[in-house]
CSV table of C-alpha atoms in Angstrom, one decimal:
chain,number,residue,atom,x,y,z
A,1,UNK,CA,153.9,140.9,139.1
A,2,UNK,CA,151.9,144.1,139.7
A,3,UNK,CA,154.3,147.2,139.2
A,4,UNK,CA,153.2,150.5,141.8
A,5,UNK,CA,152.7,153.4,139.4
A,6,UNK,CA,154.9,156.2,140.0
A,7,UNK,CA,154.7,159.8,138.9
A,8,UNK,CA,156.9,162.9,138.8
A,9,UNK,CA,155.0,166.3,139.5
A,10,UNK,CA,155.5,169.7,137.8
A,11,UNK,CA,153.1,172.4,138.4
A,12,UNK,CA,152.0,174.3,135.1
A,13,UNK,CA,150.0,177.1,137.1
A,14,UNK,CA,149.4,177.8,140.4
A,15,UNK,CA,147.0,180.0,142.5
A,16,UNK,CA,144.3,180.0,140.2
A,17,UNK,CA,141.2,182.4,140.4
A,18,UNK,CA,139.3,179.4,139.1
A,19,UNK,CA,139.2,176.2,137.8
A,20,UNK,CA,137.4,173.4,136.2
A,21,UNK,CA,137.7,172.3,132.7
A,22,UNK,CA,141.3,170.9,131.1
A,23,UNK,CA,142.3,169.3,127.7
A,24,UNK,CA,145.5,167.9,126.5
A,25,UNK,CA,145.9,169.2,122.3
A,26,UNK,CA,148.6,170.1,120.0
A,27,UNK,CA,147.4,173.6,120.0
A,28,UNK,CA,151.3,174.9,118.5
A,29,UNK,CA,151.7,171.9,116.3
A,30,UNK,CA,155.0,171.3,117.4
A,31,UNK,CA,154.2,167.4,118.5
A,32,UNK,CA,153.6,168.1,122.0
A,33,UNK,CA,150.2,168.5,123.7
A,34,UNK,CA,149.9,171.6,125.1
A,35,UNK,CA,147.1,172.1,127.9
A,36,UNK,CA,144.0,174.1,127.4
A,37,UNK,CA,141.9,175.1,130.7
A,38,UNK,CA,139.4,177.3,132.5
A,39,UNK,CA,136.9,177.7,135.2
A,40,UNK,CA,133.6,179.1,135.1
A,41,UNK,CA,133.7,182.3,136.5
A,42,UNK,CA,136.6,184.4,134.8
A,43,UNK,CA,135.1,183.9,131.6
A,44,UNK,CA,138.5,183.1,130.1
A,45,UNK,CA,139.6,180.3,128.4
A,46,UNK,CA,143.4,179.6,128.6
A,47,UNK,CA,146.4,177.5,126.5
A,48,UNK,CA,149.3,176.7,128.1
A,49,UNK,CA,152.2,175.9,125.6
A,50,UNK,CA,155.3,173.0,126.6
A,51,UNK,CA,157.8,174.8,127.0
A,52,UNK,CA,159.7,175.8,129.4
A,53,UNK,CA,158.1,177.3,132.3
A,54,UNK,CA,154.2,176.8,130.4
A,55,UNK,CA,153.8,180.0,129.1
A,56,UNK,CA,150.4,180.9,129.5
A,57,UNK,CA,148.3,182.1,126.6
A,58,UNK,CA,144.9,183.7,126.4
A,59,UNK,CA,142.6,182.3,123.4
A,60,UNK,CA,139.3,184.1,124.2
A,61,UNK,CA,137.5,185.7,126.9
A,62,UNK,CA,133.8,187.4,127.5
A,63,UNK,CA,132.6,184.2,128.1
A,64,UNK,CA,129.7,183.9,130.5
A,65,UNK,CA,130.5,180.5,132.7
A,66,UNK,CA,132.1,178.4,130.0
A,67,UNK,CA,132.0,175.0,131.0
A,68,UNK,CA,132.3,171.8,129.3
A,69,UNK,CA,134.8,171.5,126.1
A,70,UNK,CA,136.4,169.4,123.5
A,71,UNK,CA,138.5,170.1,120.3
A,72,UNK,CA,138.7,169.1,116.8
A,73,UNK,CA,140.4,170.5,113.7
A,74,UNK,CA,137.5,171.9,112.4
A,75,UNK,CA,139.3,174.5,109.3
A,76,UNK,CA,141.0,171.5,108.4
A,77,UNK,CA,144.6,173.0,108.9
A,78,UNK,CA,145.9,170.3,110.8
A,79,UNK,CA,145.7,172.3,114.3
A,80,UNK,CA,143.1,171.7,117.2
A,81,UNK,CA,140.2,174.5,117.4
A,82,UNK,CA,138.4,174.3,120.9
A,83,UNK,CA,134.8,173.4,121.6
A,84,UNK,CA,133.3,175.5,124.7
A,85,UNK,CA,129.9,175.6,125.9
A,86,UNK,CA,128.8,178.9,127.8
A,87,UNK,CA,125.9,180.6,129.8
A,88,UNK,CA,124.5,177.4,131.7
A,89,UNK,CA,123.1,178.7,134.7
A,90,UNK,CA,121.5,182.0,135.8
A,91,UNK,CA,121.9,184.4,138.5
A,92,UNK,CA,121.9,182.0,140.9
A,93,UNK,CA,124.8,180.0,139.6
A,94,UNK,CA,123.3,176.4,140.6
A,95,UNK,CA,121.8,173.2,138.6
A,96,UNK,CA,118.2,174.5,139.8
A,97,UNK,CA,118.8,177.8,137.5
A,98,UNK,CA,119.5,176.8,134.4
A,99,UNK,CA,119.4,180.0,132.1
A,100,UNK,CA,116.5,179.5,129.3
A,101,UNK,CA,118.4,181.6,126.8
A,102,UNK,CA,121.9,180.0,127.7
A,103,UNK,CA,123.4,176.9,127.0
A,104,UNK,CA,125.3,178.0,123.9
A,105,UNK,CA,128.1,175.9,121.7
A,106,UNK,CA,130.7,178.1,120.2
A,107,UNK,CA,134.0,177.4,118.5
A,108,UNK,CA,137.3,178.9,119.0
A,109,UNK,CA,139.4,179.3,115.7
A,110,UNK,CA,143.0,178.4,116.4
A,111,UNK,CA,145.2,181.7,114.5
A,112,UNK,CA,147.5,178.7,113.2
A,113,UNK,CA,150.7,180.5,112.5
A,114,UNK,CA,153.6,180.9,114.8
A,115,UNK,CA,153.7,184.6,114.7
A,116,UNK,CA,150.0,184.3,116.1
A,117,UNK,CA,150.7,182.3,119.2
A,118,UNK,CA,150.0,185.1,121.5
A,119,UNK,CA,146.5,186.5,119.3
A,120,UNK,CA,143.0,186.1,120.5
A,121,UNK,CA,141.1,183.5,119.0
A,122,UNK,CA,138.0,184.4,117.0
A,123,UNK,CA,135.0,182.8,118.1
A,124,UNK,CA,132.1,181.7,115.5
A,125,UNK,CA,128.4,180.3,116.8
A,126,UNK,CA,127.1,176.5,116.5
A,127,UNK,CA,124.2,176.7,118.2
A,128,UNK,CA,122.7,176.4,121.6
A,129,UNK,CA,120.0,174.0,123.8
A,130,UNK,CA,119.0,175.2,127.7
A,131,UNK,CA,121.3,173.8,130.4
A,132,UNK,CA,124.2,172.5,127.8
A,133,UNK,CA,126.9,171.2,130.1
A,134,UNK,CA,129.2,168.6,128.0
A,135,UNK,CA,129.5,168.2,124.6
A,136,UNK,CA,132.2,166.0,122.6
A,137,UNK,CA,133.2,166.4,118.6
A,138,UNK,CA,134.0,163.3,116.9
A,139,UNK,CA,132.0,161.5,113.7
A,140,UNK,CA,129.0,159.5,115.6
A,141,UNK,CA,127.0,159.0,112.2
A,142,UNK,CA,129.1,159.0,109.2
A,143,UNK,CA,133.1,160.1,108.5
A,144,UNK,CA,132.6,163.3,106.2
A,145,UNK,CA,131.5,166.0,108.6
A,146,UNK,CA,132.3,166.7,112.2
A,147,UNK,CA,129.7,166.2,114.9
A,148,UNK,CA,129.1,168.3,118.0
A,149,UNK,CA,126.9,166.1,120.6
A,150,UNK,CA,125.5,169.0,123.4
A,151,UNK,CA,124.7,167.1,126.2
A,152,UNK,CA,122.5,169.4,128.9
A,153,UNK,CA,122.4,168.4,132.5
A,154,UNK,CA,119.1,170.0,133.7
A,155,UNK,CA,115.9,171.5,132.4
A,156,UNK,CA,114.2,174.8,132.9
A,157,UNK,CA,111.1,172.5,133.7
A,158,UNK,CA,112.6,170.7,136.7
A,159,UNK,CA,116.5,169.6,137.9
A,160,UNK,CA,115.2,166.5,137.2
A,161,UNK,CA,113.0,167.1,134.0
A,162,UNK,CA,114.0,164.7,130.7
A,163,UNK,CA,116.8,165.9,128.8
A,164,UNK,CA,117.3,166.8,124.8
A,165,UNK,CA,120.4,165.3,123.9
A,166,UNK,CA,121.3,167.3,120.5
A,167,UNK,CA,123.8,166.5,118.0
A,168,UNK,CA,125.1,169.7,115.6
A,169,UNK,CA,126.4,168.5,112.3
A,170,UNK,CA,129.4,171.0,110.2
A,171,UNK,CA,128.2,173.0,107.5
A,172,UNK,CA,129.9,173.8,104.0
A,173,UNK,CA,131.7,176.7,105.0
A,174,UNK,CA,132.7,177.0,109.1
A,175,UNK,CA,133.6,180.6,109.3
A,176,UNK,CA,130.2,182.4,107.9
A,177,UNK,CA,127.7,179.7,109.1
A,178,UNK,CA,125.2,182.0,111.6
A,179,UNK,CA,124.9,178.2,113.2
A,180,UNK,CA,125.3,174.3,112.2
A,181,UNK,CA,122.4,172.3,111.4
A,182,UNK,CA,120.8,170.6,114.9
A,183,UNK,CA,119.0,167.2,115.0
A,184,UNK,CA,117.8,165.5,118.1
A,185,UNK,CA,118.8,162.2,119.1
A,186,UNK,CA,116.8,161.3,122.1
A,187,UNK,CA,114.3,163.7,124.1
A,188,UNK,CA,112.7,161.4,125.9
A,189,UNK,CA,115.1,159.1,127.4
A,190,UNK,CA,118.0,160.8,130.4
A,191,UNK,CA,117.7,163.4,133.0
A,192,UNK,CA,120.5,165.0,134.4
A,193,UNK,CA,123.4,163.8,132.5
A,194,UNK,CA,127.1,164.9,134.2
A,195,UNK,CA,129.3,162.4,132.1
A,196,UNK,CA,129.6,162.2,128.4
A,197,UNK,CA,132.7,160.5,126.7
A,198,UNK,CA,133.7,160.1,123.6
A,199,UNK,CA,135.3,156.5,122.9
A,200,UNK,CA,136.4,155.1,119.5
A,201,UNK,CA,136.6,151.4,118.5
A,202,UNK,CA,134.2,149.8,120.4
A,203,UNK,CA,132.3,148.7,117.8
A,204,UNK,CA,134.5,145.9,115.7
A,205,UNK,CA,135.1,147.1,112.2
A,206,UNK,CA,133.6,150.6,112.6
A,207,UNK,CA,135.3,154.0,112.4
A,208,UNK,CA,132.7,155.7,114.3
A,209,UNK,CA,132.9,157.5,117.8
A,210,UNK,CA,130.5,156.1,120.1
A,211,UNK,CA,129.4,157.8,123.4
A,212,UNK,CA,128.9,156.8,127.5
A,213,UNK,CA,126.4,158.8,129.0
A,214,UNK,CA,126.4,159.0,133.0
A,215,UNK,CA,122.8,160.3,134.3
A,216,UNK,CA,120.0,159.6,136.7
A,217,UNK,CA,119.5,156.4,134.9
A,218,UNK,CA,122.9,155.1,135.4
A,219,UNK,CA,125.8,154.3,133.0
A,220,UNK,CA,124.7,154.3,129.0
A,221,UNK,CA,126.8,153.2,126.0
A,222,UNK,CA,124.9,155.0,122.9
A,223,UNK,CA,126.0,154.1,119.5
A,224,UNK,CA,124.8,155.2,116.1
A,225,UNK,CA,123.9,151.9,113.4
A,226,UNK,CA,124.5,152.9,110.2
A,227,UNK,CA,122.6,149.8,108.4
A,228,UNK,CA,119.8,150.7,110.8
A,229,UNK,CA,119.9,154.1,110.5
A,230,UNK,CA,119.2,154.7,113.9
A,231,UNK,CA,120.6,155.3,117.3
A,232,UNK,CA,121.3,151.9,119.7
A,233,UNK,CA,121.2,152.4,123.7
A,234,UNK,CA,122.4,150.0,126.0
A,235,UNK,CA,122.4,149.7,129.1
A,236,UNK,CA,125.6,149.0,131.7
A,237,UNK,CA,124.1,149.7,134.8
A,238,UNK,CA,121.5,151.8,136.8
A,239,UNK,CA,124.1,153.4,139.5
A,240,UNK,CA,123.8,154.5,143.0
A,241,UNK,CA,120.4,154.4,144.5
A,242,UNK,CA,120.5,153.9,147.8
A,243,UNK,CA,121.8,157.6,148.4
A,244,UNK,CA,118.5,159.2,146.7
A,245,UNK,CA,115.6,159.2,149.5
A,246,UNK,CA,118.8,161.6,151.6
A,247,UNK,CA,120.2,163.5,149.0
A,248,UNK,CA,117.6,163.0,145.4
A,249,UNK,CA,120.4,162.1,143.3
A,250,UNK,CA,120.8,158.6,142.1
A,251,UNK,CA,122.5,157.4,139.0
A,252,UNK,CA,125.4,158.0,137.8
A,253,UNK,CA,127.9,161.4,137.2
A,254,UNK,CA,130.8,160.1,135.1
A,255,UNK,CA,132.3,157.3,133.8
A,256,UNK,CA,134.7,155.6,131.0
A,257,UNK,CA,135.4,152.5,129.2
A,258,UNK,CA,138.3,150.4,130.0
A,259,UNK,CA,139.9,147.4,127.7
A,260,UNK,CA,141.5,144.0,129.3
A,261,UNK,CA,142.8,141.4,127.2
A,262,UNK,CA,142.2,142.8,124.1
A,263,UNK,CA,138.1,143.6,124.3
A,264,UNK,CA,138.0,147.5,124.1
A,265,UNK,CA,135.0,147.7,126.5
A,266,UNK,CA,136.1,144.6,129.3
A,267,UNK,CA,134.6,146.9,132.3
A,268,UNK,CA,133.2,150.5,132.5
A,269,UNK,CA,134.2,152.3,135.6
A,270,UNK,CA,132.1,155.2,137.3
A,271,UNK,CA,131.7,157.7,140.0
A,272,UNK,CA,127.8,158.0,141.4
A,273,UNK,CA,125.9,159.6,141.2
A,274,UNK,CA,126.1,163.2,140.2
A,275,UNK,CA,128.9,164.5,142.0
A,276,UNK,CA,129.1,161.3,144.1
A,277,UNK,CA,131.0,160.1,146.4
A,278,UNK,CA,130.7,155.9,145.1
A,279,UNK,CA,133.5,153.9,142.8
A,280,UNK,CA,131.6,151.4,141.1
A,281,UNK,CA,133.1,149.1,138.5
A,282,UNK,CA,131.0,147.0,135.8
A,283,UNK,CA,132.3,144.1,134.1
A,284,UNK,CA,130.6,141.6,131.9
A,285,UNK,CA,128.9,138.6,132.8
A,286,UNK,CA,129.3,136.1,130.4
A,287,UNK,CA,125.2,136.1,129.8
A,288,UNK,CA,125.7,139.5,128.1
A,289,UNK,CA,125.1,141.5,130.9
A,290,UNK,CA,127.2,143.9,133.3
A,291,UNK,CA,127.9,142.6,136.8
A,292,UNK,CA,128.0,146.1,139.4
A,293,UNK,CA,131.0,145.7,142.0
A,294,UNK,CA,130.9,148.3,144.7
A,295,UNK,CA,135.2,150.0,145.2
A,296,UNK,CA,135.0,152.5,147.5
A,297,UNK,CA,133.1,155.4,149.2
A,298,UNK,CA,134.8,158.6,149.7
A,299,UNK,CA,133.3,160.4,152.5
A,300,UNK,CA,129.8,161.2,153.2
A,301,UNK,CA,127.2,163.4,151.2
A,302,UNK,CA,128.2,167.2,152.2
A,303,UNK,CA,125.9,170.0,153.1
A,304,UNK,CA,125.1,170.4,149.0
A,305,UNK,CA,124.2,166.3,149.2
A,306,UNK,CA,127.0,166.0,147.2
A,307,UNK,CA,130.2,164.0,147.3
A,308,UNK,CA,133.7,164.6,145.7
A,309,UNK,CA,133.9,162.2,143.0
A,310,UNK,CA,134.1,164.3,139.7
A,311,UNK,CA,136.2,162.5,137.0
A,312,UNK,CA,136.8,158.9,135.8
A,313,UNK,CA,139.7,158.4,133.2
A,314,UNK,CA,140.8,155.1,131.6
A,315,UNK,CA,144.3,154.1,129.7
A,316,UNK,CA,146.7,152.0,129.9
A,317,UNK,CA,149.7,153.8,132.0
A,318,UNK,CA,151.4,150.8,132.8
A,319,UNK,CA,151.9,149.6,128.8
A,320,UNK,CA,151.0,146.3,129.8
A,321,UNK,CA,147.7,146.2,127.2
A,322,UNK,CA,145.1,146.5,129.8
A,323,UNK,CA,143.4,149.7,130.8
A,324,UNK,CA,143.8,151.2,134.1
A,325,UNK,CA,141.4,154.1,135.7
A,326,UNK,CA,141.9,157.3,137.6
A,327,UNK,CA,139.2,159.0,139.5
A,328,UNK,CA,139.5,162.7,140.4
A,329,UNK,CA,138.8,163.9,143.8
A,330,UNK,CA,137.9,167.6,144.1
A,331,UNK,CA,138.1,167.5,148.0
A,332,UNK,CA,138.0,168.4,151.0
A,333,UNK,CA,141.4,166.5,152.3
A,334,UNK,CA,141.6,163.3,152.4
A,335,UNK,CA,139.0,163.2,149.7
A,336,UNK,CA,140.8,164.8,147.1
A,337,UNK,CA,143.4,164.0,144.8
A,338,UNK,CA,144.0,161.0,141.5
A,339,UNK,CA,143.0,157.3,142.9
A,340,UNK,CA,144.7,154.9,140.4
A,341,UNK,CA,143.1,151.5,140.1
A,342,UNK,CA,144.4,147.9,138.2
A,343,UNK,CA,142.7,144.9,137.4
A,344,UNK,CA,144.2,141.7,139.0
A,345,UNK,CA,141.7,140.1,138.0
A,346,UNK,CA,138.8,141.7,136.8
A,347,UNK,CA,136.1,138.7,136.5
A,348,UNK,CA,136.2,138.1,140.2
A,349,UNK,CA,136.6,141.9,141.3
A,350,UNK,CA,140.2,141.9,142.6
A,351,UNK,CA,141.6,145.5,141.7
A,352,UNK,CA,144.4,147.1,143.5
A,353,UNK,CA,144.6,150.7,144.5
A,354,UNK,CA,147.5,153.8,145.0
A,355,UNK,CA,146.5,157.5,145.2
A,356,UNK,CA,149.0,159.2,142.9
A,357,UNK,CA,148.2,162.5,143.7
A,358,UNK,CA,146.9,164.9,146.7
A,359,UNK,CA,146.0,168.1,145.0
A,360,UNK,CA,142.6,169.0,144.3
A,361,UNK,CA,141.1,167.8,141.1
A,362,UNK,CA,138.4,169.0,139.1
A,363,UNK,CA,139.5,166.6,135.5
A,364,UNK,CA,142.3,164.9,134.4
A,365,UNK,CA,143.4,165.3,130.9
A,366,UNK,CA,146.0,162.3,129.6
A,367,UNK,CA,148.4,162.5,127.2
A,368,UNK,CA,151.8,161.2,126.5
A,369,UNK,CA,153.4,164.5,126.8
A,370,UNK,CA,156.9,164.2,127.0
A,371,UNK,CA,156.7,161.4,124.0
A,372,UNK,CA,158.5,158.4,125.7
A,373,UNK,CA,155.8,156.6,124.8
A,374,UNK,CA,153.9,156.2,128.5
A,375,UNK,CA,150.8,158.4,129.0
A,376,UNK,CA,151.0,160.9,131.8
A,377,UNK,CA,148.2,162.8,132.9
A,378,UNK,CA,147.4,166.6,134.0
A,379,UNK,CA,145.4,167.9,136.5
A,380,UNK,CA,143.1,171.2,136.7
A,381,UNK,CA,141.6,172.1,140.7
A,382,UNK,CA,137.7,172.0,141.0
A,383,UNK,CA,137.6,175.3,142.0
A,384,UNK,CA,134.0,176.6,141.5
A,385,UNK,CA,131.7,178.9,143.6
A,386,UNK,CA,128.4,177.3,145.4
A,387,UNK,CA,129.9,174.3,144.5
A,388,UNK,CA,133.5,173.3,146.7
A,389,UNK,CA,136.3,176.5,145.9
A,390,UNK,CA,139.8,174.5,146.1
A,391,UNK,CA,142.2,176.3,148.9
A,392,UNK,CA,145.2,176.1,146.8
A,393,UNK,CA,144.4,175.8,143.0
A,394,UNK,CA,146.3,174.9,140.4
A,395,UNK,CA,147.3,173.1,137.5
A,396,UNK,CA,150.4,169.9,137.8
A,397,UNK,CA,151.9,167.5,135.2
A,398,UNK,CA,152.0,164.2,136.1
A,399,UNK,CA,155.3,162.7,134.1
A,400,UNK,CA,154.6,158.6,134.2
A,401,UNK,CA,158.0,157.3,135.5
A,402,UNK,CA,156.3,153.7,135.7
A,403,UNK,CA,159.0,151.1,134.4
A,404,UNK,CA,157.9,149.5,131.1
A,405,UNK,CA,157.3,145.5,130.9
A,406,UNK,CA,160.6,143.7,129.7
């Protein structure tokens, strides 16, 4: 029996000047995640604490377009610092402007102590490469340092110009480092990369983060082989091409790993290509391959050649032990919102469908936030100029209020 997901809604902040990045951390270290968010125009980059009434909380500011982020302890006090990435485009403000001195990584130093709460964070420098875009901190090569992966999206070449996708390892000492140490991992292999996750435990018997790339060559699963010493590529799929003689995109723009019946990576789901307007689902074959099942198209290419697809997000909301997926919608109505998708059964492409939300959505952060043990999910509007500007922006919980198998 398939159970209909069901969500309460609480908005965190409304009216929004703008809006486009959001992660659920501990900032406090009370034991709830707290929400951490901005847009690319203010500059500012936002925590909003659980609490009554989300307080809201400014780290750091003077940022010029911040854009993607992550977090990671990286003083080792036991409290989340945040990853931001800054200066990607230039005057113009578009993908075919990337600026050639931008494209910088910093981190923000989380003040720690409860008297603090309400003190700017300092900000120290890891390093930079041109048209930086997404970048995710986990171990990818070995457990005793934190890695930064910069992932750019365009060149100064060409939109479409090959890619150097970086990796930033932690020095000794964090706070005085002028930078961290950069190696390059491919430079020869994407172009115009949107997605980049972060997924542990797909690799039996390993502790190491792995990532899935979405770019103009599709959906990539990239792993580091320790025994090897080298970094393994495969690939899921190549993506939407039938869009790219109208629009020039092709590929993919995001995606995320989903487990069924105990495999970690049963299916990868996606949204194509960059900014697309396509659901695509791959699952394996049994010849071990990836089978590409067309879900749905949301509207036609817009004025841009773009669509409204901008997030994919997979977990397991129902706590049944399979994954589900969410894809955010930045808009315009009907095609914005959070699509939720279940496998019925996955091998012959029967999924079921709800939208669970109608706001417009830029990314989805989930979480169990309220600590009942189901994993809700938060919302941040895609509100960003020359791209789509969101009429009513803001930021809403999403309590799960889905029934838990007996």
């Amino acid at each position: 029996m398939i159970t209909p997901p069901r969500f309460s809604t609480e908005v965190v902040a409304e009216q929004l000047r703008d809006g486009y990045w959001l992660e659920a951390a501990d900032v406090d270290g009370d034991g709830a995640p707290d929400l951490v968010g901005h847009g690319l125009r203010l500059g500012e980059v936002y925590w909003y604490q659980q609490r009554e009434g989300w307080p809201r909380k400014l780290a750091a500011d003077g940022f010029r377009m911040p854009v993607g982020g992550d977090f990671a302890d990286i003083t080792g006090n036991g409290l989340p610092d945040v990853v931001v990435c800054h200066e990607l485009y230039g005057p113009i403000g578009t993908i075919v402007d990337p600026d050639p001195e931008g494209g910088k990584i910093d981190w923000i130093e989380n003040p720690g102590a409860a008297d603090k709460t309400d003190a700017r964070w300092e900000r120290h420098y890891i390093g930079r490469a041109t048209g930086m875009h997404r970048l995710r901190v986990g171990h990818f090569t070995q457990t005793e340092r934190l890695e930064v992966v910069g992932v750019p999206i365009v060149a100064t070449a060409d939109v479409h110009a090959v890619l150097p996708l970086v990796m930033f390892t932690q020095p000794d000492d964090v706070r005085t480092a002028a930078e961290w140490p950069m190696t390059v991992i491919d430079d020869h292999s994407f172009r115009m990369i949107h997605g980049a996750e972060k997924k542990k435990g797909l690799v039996p018997g390993s502790d190491l983060d792995s990532l899935l790339l979405a770019s103009d060559e599709g959906c990539t699963w990239l792993r580091y082989d320790p025994e090897r010493g080298c970094w393994l590529t495969e690939l899921v799929g190549t993506g939407e091409l039938t869009q790219f003689r109208r629009t020039g995109f092709k590929g993919s723009g995001d995606l995320d790993a989903g487990g069924l019946g105990g495999d970690p990576m049963a299916y990868v789901a996606a949204l194509e290509p960059f900014h697309g307007n396509t659901v695509a689902v791959y699952t394996k074959d049994g010849d071990g391959g990836w089978q590409r099942r067309l879900f749905d198209v949301f509207g036609d290419p817009n004025e841009n050649d773009e669509g409204p697809g901008h997030q994919v997000v997979c977990a397991d909301f129902d706590g049944d032990g399979d994954d589900e997926f969410l894809v955010a919608l930045r808009g315009p109505w009907p095609w914005q919102g959070v699509m939720y998708y279940k496998a019925i059964d996955a091998a012959r492409g029967i999924w079921t469908k709800w939208r669970v939300a109608d706001e417009s959505v830029a990314r989805i952060a989930a979480a169990d936030f309220n600590g009942d043990g189901r994993i809700d999910f938060a919302t941040i509007a895609y509100s960003v100029q020359n791209y789509y500007v969101a009429e009513d922006a803001k930021i809403v919980l999403h309590r799960n209020e889905i029934p838990r198998p007996s």
